[in-house]
Each structure stands twice: as C-alpha cells, then as structure tokens.
PDB file of C-alpha atoms in Angstrom:
ATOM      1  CA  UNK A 182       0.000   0.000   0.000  1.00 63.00           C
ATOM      2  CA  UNK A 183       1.013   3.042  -1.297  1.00 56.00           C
ATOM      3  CA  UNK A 184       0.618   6.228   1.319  1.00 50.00           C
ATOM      4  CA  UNK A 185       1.039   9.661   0.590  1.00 50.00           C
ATOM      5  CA  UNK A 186      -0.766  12.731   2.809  1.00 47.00           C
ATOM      6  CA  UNK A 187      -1.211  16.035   1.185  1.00 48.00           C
ATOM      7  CA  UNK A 188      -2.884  19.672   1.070  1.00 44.00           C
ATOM      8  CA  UNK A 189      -5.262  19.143  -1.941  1.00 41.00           C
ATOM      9  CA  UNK A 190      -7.011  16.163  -3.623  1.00 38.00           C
ATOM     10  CA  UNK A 191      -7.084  15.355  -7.465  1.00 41.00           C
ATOM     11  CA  UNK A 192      -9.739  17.290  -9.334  1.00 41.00           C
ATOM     12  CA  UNK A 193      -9.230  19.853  -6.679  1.00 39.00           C
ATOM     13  CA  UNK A 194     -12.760  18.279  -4.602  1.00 42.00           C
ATOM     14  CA  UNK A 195     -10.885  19.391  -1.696  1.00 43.00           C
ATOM     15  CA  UNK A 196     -10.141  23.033  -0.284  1.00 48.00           C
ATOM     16  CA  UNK A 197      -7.332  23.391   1.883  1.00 65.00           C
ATOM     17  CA  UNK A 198      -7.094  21.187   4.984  1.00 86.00           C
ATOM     18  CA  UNK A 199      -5.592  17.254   4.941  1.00 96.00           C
ATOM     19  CA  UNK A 200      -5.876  14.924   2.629  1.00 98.00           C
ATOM     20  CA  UNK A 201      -5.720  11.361   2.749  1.00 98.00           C
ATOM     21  CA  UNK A 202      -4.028   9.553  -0.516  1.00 98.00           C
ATOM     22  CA  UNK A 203      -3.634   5.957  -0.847  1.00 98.00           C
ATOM     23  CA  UNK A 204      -2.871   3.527  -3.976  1.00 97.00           C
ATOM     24  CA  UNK A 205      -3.216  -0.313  -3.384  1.00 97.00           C
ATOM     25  CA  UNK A 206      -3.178  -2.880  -6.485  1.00 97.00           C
ATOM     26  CA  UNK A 207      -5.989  -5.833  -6.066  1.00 97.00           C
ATOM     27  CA  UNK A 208      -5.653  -9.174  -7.972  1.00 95.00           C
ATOM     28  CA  UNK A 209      -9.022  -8.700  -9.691  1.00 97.00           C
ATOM     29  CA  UNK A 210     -10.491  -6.990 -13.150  1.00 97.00           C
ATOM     30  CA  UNK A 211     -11.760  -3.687 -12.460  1.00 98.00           C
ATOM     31  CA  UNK A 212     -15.072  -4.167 -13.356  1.00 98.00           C
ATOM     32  CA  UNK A 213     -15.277  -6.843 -10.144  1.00 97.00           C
ATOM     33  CA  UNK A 214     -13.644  -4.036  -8.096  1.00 98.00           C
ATOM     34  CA  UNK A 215     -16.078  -1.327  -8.548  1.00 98.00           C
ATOM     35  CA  UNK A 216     -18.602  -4.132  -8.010  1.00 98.00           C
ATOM     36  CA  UNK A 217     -17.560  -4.943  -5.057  1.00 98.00           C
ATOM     37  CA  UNK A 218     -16.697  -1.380  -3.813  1.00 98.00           C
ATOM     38  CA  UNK A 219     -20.483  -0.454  -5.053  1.00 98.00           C
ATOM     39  CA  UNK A 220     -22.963  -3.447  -4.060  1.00 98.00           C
ATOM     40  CA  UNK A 221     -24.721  -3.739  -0.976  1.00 98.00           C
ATOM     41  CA  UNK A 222     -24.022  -7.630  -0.718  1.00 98.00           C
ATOM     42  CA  UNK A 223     -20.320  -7.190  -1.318  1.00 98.00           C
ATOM     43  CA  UNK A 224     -19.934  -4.050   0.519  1.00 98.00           C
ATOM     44  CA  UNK A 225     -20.947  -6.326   3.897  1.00 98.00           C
ATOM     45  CA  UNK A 226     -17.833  -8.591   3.364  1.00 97.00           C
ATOM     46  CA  UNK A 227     -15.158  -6.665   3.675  1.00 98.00           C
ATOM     47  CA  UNK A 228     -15.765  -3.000   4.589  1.00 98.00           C
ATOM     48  CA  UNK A 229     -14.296  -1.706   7.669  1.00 97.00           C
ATOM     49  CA  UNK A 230     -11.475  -2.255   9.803  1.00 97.00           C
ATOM     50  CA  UNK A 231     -10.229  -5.619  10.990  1.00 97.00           C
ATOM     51  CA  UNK A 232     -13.121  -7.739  13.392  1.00 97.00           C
ATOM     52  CA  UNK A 233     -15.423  -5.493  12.975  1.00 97.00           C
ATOM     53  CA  UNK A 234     -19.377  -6.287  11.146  1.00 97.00           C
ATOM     54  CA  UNK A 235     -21.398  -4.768   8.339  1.00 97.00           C
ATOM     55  CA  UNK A 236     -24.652  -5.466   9.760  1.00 97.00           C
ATOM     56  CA  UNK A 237     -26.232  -3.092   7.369  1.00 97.00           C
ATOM     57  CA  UNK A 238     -25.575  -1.469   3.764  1.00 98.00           C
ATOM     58  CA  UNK A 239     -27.933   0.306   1.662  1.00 98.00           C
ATOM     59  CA  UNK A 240     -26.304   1.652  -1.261  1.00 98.00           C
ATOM     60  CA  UNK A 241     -28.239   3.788  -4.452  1.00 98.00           C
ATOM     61  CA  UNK A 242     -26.099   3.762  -6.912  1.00 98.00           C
ATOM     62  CA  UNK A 243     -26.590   6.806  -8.956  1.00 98.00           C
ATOM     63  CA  UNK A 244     -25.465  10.234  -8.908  1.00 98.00           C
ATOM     64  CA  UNK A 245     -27.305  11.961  -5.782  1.00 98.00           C
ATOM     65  CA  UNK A 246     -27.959   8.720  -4.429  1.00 98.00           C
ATOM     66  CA  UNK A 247     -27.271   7.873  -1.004  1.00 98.00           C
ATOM     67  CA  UNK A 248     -25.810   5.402   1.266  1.00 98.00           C
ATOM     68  CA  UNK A 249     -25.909   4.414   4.661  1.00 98.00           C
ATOM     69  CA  UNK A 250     -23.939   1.973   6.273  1.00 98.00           C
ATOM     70  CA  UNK A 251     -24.058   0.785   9.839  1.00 97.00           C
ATOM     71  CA  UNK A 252     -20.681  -0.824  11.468  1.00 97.00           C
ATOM     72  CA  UNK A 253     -20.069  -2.897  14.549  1.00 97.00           C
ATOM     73  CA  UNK A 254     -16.873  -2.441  16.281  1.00 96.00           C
ATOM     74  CA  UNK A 255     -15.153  -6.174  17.951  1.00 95.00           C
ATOM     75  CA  UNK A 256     -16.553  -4.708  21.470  1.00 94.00           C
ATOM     76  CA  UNK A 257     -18.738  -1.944  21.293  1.00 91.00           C
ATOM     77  CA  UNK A 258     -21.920  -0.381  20.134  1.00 95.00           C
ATOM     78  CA  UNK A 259     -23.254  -0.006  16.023  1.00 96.00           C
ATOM     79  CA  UNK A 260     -22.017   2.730  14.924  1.00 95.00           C
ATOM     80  CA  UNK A 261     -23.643   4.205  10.703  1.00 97.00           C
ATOM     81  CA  UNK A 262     -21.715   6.257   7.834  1.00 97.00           C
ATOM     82  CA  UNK A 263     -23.329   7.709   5.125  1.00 97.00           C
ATOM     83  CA  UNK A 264     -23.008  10.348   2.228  1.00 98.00           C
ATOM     84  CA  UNK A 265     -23.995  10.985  -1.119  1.00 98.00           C
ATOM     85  CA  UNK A 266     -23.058   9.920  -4.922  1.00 98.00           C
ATOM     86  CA  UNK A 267     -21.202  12.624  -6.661  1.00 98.00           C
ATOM     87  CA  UNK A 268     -19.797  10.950  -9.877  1.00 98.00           C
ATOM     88  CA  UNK A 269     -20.472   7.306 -10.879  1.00 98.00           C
ATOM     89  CA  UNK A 270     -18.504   5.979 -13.882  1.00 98.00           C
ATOM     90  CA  UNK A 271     -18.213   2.226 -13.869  1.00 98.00           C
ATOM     91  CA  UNK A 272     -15.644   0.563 -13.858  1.00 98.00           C
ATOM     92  CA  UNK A 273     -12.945   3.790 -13.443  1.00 98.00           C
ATOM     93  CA  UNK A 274     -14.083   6.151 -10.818  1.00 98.00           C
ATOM     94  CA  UNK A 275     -16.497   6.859  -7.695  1.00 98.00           C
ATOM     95  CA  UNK A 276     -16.806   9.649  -5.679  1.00 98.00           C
ATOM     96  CA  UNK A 277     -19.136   9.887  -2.846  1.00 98.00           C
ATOM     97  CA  UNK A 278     -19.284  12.267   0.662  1.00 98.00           C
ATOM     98  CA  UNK A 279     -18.539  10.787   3.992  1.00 98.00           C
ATOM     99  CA  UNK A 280     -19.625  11.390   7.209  1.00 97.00           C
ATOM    100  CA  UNK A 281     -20.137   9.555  10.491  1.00 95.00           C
ATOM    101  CA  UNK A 282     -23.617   9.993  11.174  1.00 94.00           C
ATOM    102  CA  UNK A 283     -23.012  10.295  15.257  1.00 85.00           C
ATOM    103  CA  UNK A 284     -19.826  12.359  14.258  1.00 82.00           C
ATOM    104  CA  UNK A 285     -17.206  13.779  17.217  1.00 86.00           C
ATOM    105  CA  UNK A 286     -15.963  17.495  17.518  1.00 86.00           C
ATOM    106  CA  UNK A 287     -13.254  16.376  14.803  1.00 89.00           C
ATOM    107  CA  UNK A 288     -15.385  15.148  12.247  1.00 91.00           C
ATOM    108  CA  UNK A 289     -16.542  16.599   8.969  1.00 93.00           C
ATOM    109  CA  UNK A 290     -17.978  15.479   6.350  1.00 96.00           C
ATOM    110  CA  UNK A 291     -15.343  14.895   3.282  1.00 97.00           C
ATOM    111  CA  UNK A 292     -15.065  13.838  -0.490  1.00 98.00           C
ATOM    112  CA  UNK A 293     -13.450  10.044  -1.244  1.00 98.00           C
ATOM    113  CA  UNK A 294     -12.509  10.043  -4.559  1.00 98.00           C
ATOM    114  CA  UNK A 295     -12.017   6.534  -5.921  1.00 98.00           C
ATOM    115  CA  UNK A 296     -10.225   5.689  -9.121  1.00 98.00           C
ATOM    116  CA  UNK A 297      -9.309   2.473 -10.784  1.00 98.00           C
ATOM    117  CA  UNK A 298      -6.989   1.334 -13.609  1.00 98.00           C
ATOM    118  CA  UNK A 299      -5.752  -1.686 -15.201  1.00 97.00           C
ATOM    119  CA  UNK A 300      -2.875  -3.407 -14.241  1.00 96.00           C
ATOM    120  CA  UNK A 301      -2.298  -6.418 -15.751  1.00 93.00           C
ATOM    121  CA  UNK A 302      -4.372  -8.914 -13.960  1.00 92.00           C
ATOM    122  CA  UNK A 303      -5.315  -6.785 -11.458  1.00 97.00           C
ATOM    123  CA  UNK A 304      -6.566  -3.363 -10.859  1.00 98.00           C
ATOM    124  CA  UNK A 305      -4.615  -0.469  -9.756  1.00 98.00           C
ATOM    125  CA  UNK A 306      -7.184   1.731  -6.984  1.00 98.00           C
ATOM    126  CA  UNK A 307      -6.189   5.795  -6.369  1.00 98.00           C
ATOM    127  CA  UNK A 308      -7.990   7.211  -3.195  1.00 98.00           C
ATOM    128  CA  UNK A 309      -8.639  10.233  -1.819  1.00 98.00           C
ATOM    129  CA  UNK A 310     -10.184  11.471   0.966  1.00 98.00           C
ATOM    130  CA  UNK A 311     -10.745  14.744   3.005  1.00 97.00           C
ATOM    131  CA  UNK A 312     -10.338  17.489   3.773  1.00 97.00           C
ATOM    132  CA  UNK A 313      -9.900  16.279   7.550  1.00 96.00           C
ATOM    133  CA  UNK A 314     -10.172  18.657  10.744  1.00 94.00           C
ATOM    134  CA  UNK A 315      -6.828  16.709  12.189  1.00 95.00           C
ATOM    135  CA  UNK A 316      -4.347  14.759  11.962  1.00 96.00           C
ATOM    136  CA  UNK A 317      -5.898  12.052  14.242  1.00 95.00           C
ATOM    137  CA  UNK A 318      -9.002  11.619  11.969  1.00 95.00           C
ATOM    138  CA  UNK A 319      -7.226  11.485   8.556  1.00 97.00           C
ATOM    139  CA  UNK A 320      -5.200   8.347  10.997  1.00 97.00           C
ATOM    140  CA  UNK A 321      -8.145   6.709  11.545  1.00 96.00           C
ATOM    141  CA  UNK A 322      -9.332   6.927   8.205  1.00 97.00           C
ATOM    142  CA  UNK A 323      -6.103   5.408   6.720  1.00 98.00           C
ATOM    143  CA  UNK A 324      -5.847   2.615   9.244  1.00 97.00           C
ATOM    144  CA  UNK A 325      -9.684   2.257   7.957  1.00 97.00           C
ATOM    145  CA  UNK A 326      -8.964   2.066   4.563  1.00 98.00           C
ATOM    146  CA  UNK A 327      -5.609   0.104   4.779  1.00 98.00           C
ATOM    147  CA  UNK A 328      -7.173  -3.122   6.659  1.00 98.00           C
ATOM    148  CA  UNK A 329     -10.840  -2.509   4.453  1.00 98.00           C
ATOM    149  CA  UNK A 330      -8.422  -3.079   1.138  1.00 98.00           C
ATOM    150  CA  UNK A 331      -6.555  -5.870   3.044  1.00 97.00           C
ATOM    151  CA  UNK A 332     -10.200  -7.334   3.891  1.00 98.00           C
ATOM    152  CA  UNK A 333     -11.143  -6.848   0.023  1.00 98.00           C
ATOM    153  CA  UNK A 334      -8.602  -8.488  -1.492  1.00 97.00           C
ATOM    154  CA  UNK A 335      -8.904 -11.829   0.979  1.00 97.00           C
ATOM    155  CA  UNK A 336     -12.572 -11.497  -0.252  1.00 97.00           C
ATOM    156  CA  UNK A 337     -11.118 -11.059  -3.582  1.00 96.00           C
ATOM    157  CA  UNK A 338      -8.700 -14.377  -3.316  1.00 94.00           C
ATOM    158  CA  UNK A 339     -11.502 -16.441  -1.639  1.00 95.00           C
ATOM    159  CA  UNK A 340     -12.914 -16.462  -5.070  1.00 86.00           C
ATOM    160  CA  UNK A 341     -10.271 -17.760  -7.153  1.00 75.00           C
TER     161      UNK A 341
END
C-alpha cells in the first residue's frame, strides 16, 4: 500500500485542509472491483477495519444517491456512515461524501474520490479522501482504509 498525505485532492474536490491519498493494487479486473466497492451484498464482506461487522448497507447507486452503512466495532456499540453519490462511472471512478452519522468534535464530512486502472491482472485503486479537521481523523481513516483493502482483497482471493 502506497501512502502519501497532502494539502489538496485530485480534481481539486478538496479546499485546503488534509488529505488522505492511498494507492493499493488488487488481484481482480476492475469491473469486479467497482462491483464490489459499489454493491450492498459485497460491501458487507469486507468494509471496515479488521473484526469489525457490516450489519447493514444500503447503497443507491446513482449520482445523488445515497448510502448508509451501519458498522459494529469487535466490542462496542453499532455505529452508521453515510453520504452521497457525486460521480459514478463504472468501472474507473467513484466519488461519494462521507460522514459519520453520530460524528465527534473532529469530524466533517469529506469527499473520497475513488479511481481504478488496469494493471495487468489486477486493478490499480487511487484514493482520496478529506479534507480532515486533524491529523488524528485522517489516521483513523487510513488505518480504515488500509485493513478494508486488506479485507477486500482476501474477499477477492476467496474467489479464485
């Protein structure tokens, strides 16, 4: 996993602030990535950090469509995310709002930007997220996003 933290997001969605950027490479066409990283039933088997549940996704794919997701930490209460579809062009790019819907002082909502590209096999995935408040969100978010592509990709090989 690629890691790189920054001022400004591609496409300029962010103003100012911090910016998450990560690049991973998953061994899987992209079409079955953005499938994965767009359906309800998929979405439930590997989003989130390490041990903890999807119990919920509900996911309208279209532009100004909304999600909501509801997580369950390994010891502790359900917790729900949700935003709204800003650009939807399948197989190559998503970008969607994020915020916690119970969120702390720190939290705001920001943009993920999700691109994808061949690579070989595989496909090659670009995100960014933010603008974040602090330095301790934009942390959680990439420990969230690191394990959630190390989750989809054991999804991914439990396939082949």
């Amino acid at each position: 996993m690629n890691e790189e933290t920054g001022n400004e997001t591609a496409g300029g969605r962010a103003t100012g602030g911090l910016v998450l950027n990560l690049e991973c490479t998953l061994a899987a066409r992209p079409e079955e990535v953005f499938r994965m990283l767009t359906e309800s039933t998929e979405l439930v088997k590997w989003w989130g950090p390490h041990g903890f549940a999807i119990p919920e996704a509900d996911v309208n794919l279209v532009v100004g469509g909304r999600y909501r997701l509801a997580m369950t930490p390994p010891d502790g209460e359900t917790f729900h995310l949700s935003g709204e579809f800003l650009e939807i062009d399948p197989p190559w790019r998503l970008v969607y709002t994020f915020r916690w819907d119970e969120p702390t002082p720190d939290d705001r909502e920001t943009v993920v930007d999700l691109s994808l590209g061949s690579a070989g096999e595989g496909t090659r995935v670009a995100l960014s997220q933010g603008p974040f408040l602090t330095e301790e969100r934009l942390d959680l978010h990439r420990n969230g996003w690191t394990q959630s592509f190390e989750k989809l990709q054991a999804v991914l090989d439990s396939r082949t």
